[in-house]
PDB file of C-alpha atoms in Angstrom:
ATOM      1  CA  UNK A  30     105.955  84.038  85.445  1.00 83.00           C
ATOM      2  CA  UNK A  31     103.607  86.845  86.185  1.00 86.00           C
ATOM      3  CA  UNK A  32     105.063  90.024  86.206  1.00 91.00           C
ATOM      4  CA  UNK A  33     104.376  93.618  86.989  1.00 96.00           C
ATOM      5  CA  UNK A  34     106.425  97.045  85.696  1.00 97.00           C
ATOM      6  CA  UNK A  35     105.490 100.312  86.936  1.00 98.00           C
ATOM      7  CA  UNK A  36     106.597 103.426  85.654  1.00 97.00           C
ATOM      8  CA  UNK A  37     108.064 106.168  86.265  1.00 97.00           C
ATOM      9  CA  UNK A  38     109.538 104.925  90.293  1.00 96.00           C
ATOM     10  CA  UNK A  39     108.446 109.067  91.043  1.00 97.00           C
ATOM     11  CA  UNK A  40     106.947 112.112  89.400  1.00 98.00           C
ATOM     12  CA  UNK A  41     106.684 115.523  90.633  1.00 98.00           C
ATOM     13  CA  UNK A  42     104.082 118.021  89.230  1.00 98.00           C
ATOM     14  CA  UNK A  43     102.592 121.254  90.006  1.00 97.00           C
ATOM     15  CA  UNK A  44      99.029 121.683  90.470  1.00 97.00           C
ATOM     16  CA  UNK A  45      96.973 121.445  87.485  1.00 96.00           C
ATOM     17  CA  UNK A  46      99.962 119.722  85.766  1.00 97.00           C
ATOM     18  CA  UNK A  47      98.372 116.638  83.886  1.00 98.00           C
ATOM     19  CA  UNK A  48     100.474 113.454  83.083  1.00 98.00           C
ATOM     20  CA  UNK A  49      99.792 109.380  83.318  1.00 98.00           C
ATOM     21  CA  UNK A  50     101.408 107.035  85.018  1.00 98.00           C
ATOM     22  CA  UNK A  51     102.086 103.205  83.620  1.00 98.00           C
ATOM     23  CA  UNK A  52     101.531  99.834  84.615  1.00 98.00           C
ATOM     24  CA  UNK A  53     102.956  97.181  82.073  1.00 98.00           C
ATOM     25  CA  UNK A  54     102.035  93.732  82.791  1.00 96.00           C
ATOM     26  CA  UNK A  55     102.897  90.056  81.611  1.00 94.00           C
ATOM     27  CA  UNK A  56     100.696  87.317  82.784  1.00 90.00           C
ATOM     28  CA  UNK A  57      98.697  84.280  82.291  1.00 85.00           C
ATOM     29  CA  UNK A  58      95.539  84.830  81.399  1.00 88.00           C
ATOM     30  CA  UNK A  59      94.674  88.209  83.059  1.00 90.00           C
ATOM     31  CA  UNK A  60      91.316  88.302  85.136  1.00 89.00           C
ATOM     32  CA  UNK A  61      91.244  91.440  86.455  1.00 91.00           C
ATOM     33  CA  UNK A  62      94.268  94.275  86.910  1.00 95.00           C
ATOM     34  CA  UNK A  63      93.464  96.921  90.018  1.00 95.00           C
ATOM     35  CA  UNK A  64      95.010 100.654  90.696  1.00 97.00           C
ATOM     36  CA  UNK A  65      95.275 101.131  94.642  1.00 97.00           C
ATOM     37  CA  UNK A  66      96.478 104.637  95.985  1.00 98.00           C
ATOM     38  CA  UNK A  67      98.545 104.358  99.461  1.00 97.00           C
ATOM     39  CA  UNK A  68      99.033 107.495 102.129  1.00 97.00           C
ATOM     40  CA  UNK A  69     102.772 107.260 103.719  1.00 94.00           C
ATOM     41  CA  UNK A  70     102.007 105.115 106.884  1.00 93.00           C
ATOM     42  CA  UNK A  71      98.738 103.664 106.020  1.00 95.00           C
ATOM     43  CA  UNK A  72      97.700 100.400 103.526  1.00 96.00           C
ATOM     44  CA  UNK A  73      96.464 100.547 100.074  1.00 97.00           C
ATOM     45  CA  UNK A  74      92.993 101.806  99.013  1.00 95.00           C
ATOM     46  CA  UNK A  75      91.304 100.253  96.225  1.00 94.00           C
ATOM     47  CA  UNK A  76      90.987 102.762  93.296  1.00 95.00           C
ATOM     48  CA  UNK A  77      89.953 100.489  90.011  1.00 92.00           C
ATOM     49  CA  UNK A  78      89.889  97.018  88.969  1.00 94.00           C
ATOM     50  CA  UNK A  79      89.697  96.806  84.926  1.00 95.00           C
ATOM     51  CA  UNK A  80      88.819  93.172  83.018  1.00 91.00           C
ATOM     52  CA  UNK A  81      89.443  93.457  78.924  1.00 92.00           C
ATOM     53  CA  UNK A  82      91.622  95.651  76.713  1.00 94.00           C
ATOM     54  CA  UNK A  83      89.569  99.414  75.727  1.00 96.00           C
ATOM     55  CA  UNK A  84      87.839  99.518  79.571  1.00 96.00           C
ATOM     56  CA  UNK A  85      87.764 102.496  81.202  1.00 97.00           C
ATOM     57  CA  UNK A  86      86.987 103.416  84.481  1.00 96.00           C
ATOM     58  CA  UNK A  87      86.778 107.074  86.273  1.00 96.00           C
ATOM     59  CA  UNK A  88      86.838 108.374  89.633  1.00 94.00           C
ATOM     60  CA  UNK A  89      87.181 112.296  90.409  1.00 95.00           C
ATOM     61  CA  UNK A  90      90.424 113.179  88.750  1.00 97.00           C
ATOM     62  CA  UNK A  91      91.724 109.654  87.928  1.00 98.00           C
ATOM     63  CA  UNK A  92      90.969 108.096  84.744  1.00 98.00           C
ATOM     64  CA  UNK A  93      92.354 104.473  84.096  1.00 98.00           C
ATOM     65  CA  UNK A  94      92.435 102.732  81.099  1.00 98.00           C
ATOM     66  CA  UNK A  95      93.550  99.314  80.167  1.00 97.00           C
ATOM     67  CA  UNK A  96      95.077  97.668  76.649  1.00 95.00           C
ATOM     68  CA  UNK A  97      96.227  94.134  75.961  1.00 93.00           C
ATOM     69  CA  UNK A  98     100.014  94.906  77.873  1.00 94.00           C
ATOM     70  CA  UNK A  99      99.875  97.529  79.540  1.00 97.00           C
ATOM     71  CA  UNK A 100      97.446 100.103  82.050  1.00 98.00           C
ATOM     72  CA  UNK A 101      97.300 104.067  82.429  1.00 98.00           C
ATOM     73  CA  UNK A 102      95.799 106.288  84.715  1.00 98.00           C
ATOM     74  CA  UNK A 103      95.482 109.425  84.022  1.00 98.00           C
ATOM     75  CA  UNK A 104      95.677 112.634  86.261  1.00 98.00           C
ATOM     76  CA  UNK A 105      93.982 115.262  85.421  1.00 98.00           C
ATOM     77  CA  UNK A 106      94.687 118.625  87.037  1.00 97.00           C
ATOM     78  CA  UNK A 107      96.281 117.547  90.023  1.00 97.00           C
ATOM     79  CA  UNK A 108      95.999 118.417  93.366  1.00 97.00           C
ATOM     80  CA  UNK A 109      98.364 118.531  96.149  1.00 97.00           C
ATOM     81  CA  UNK A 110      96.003 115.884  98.025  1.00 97.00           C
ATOM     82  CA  UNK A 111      96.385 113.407  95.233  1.00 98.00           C
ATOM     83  CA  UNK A 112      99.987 113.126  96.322  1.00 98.00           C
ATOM     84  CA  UNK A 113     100.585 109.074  96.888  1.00 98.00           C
ATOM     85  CA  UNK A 114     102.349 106.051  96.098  1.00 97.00           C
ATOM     86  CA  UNK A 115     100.183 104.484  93.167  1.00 98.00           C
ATOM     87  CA  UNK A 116     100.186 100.890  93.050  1.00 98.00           C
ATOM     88  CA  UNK A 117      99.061  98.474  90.164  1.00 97.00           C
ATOM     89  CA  UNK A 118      98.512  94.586  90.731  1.00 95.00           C
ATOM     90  CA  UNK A 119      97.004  91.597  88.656  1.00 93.00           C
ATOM     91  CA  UNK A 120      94.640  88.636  89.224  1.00 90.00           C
ATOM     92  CA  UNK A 121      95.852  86.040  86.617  1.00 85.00           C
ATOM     93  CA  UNK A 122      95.089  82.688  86.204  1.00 81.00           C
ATOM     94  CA  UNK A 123      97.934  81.397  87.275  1.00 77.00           C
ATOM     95  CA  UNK A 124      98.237  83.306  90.661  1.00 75.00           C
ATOM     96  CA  UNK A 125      94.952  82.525  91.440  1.00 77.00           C
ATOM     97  CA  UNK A 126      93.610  84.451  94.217  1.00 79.00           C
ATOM     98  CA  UNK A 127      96.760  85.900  95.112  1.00 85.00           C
ATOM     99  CA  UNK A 128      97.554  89.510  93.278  1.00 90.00           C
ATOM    100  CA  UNK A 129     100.880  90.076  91.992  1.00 92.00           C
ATOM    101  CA  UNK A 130     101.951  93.999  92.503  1.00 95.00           C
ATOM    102  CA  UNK A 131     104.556  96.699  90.795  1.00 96.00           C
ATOM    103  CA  UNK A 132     106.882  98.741  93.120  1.00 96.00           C
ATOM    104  CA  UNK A 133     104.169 101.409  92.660  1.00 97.00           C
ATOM    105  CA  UNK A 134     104.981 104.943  91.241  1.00 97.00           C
ATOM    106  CA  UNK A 135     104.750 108.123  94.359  1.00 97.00           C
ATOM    107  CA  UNK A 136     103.463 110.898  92.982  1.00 98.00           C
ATOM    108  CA  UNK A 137     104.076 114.286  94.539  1.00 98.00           C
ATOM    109  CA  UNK A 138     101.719 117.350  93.704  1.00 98.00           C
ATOM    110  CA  UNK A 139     103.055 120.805  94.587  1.00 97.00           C
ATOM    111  CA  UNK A 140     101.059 123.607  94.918  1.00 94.00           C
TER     112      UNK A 140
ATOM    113  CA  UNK B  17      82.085  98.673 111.199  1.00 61.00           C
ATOM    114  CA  UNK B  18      86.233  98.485 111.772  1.00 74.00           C
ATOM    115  CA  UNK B  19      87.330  96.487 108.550  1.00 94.00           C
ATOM    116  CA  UNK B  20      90.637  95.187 108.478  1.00 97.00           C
ATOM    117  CA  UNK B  21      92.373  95.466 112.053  1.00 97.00           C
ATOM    118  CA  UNK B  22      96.112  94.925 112.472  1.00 98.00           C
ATOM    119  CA  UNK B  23      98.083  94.716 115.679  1.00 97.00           C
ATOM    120  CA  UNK B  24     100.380  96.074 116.997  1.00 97.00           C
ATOM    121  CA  UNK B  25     101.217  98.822 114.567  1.00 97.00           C
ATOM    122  CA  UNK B  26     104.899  99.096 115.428  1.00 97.00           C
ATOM    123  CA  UNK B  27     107.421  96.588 116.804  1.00 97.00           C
ATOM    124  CA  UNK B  28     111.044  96.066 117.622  1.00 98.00           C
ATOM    125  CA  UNK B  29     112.374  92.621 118.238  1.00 97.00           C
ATOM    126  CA  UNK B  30     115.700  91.064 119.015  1.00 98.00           C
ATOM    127  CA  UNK B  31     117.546  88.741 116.792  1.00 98.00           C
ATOM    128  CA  UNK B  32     115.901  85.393 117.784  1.00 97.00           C
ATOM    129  CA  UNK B  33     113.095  86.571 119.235  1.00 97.00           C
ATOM    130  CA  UNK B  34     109.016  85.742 117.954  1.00 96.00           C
ATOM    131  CA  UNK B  35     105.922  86.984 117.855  1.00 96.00           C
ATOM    132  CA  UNK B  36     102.767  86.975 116.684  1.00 98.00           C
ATOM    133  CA  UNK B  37     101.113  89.945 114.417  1.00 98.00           C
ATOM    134  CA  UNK B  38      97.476  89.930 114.457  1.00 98.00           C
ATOM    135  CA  UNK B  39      94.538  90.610 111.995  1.00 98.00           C
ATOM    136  CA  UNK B  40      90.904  90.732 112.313  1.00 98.00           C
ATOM    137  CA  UNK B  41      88.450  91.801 110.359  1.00 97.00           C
ATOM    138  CA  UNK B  42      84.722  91.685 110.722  1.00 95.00           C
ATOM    139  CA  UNK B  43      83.328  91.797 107.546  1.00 93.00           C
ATOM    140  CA  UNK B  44      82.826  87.624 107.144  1.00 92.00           C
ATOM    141  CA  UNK B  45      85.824  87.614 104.306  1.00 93.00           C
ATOM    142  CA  UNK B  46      86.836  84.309 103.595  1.00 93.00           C
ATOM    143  CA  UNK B  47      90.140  85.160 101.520  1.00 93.00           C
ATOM    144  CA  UNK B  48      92.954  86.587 103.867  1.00 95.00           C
ATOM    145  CA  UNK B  49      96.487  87.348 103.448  1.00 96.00           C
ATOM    146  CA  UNK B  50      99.423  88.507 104.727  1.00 97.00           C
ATOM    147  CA  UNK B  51     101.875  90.697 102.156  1.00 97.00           C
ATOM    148  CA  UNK B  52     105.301  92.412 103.475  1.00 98.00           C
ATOM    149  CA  UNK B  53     106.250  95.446 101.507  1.00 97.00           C
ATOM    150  CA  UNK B  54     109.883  96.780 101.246  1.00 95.00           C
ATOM    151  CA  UNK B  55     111.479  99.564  99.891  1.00 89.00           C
ATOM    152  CA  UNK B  56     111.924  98.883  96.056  1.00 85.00           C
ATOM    153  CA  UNK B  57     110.424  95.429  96.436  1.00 86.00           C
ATOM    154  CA  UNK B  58     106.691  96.118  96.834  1.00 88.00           C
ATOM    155  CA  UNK B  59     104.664  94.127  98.016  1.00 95.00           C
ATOM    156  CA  UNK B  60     105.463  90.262  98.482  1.00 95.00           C
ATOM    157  CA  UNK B  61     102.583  87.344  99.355  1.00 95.00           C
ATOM    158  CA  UNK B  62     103.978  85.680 102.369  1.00 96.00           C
ATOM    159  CA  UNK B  63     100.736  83.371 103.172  1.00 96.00           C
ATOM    160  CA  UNK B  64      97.055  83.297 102.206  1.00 94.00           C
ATOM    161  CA  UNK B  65      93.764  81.419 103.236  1.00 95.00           C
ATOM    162  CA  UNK B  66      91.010  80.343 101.465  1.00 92.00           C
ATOM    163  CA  UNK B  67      89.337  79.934 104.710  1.00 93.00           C
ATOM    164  CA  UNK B  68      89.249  78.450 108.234  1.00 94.00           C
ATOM    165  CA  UNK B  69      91.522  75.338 108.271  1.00 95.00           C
ATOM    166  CA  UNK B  70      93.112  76.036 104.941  1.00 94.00           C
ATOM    167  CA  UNK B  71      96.358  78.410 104.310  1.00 95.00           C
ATOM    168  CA  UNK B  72      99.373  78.038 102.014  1.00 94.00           C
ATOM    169  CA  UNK B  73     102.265  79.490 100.903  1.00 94.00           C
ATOM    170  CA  UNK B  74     102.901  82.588  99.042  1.00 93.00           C
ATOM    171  CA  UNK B  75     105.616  83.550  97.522  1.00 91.00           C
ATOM    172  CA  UNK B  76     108.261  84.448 100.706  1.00 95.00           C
ATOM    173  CA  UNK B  77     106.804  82.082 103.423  1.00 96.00           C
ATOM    174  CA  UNK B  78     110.482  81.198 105.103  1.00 96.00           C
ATOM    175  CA  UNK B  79     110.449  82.514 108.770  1.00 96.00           C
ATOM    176  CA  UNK B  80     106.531  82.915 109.296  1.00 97.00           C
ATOM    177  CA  UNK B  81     103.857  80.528 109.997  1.00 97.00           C
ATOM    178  CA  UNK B  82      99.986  80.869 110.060  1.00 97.00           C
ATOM    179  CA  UNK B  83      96.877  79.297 111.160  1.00 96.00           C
ATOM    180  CA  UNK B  84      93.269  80.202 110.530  1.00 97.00           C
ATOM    181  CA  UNK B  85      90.977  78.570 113.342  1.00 97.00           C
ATOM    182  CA  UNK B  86      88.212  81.300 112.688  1.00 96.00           C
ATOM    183  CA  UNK B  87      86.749  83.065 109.976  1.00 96.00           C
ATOM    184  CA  UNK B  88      87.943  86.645 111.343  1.00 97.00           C
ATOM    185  CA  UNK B  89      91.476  86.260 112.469  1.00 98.00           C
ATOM    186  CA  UNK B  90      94.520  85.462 110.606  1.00 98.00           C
ATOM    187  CA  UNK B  91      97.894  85.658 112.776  1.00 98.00           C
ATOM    188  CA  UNK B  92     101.021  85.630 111.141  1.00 98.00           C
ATOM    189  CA  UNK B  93     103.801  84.189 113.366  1.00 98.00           C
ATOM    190  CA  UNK B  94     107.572  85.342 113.517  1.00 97.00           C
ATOM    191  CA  UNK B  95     109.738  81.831 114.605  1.00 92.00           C
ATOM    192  CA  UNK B  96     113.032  82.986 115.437  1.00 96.00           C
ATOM    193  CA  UNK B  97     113.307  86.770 113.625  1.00 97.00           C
ATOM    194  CA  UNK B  98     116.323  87.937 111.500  1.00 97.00           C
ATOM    195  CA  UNK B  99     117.453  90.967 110.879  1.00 97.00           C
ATOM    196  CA  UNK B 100     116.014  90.357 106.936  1.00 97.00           C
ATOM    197  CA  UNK B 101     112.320  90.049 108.273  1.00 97.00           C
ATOM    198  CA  UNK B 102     112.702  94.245 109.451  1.00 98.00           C
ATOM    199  CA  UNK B 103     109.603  95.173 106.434  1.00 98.00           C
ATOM    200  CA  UNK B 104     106.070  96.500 107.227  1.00 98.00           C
ATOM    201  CA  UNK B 105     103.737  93.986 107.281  1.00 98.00           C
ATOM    202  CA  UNK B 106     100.157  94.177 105.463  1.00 98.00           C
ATOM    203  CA  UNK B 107      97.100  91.926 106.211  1.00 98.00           C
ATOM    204  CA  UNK B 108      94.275  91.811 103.435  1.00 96.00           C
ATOM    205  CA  UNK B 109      91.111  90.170 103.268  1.00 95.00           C
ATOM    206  CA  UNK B 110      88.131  89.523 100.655  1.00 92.00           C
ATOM    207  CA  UNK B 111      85.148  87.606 100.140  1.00 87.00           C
ATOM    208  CA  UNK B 112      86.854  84.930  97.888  1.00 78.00           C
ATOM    209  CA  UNK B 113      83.802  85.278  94.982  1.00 75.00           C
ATOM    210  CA  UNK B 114      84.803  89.119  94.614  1.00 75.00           C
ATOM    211  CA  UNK B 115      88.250  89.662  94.441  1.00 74.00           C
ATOM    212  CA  UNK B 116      88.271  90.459  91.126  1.00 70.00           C
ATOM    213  CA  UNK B 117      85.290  92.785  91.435  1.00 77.00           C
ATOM    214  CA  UNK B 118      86.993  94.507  94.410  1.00 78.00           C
ATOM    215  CA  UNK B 119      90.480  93.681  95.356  1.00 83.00           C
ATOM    216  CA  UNK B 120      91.231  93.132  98.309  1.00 91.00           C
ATOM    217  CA  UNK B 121      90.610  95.595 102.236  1.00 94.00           C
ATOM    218  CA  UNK B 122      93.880  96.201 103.562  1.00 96.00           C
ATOM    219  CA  UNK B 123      94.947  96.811 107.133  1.00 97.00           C
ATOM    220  CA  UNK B 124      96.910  99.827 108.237  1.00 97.00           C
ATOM    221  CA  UNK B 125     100.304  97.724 109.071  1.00 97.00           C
ATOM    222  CA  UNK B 126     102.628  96.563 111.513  1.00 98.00           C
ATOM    223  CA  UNK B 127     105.858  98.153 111.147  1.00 97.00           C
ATOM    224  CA  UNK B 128     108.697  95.536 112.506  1.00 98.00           C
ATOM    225  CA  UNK B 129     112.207  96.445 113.050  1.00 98.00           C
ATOM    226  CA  UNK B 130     114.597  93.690 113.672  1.00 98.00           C
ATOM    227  CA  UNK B 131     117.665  94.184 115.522  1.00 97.00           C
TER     228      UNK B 131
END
């Protein structure tokens, strides 16, 4: 069965603070794993979608990288508007279309 | 160009009572969805379509039913609601060829209470 572990549930950091957040991950035949941010009251936003172990991907302060169990993404000098639930799902063969997501990981940024 | 539209975007219901939560989106997507997210749960497929004329099951489809008779609309229907089906309620859509390129669009919600 497909599953999805983030880590930690929360993290609080002051500005400038840098840290990582994890997304470990047991599937089928992985075709793609995706980062989405999410404001309170509003739906996810697509962030990243990474394919093979050693890809990268960057956006602004975010940095996620992917191995052959697990995903990171890095936050680097944090702002207080990069405070958000962070959620990490998987494509896998099994699931087909459907993407299987972690419980996420909300992320507060204090100035 | 409005992308995923959800309605309404809160709702309180009686035990018993149904209703229908609505999604459009205009941008020709042939995948849609329908996810409920709880606290500590995140978020569960109840139904997909591949496109019009073809859904199935996810992986919580007891209590909801849907049909896809166009390309843009996807309405997920509440039978008789329970108390348990109180969750905020996310409808997603792709083009079927890219969802591992892209993910999925997301809708803002429906937020249902249940009492």
């Amino acid at each position: 069965e497909d599953q999805v572990t983030q880590s930690p549930e929360a993290l609080r950091l002051q500005e400038g603070e840098s840290s990582s957040l994890n997304c470990s991950y047991t599937v089928s035949g992985l075709r793609g794993l995706f980062w989405y941010r999410q404001d309170p009251g509003k739906g996810p936003e697509f962030l990243f979608t990474l394919y093979s172990a050693g890809e990268e991907k960057e956006k602004e302060r975010l940095k996620a990288t992917l191995t052959k169990k697990e995903s990171f993404l890095h936050i680097t000098a944090p702002k207080p508007e990069d405070s958000a639930t962070y959620l990490c799902a998987v494509r896998s063969n099994q699931a087909g279309t459907a993407l299987i997501f972690g419980k996420g990981t909300t992320l507060s940024v204090s100035s | 160009n409005a992308g995923v539209t959800q309605t309404p975007k809160f709702q309180v219901l009686k035990t018993g009572q149904s209703m229908t939560l609505q999604c459009a989106q205009d941008m020709n997507h042939e995948y849609m969805s329908w996810y409920r997210q709880d606290p500590g749960m995140g978020l569960r497929l109840i139904h997909y379509s591949v496109g019009a004329g073809i859904t199935d099951q996810g992986e919580v489809p007891n209590g909801y039913n849907v049909s896809r008779s166009t390309t843009e609309d996807f309405p997920l229907r509440l039978l008789s609601a329970a108390p348990s089906q109180t969750s905020v309620y996310f409808c997603a859509s792709s083009y079927s060829g890219q969802i591992s390129n892209y993910g999925y669009t997301f809708g803002s919600g429906t937020r249902l209470t249940v009492v």
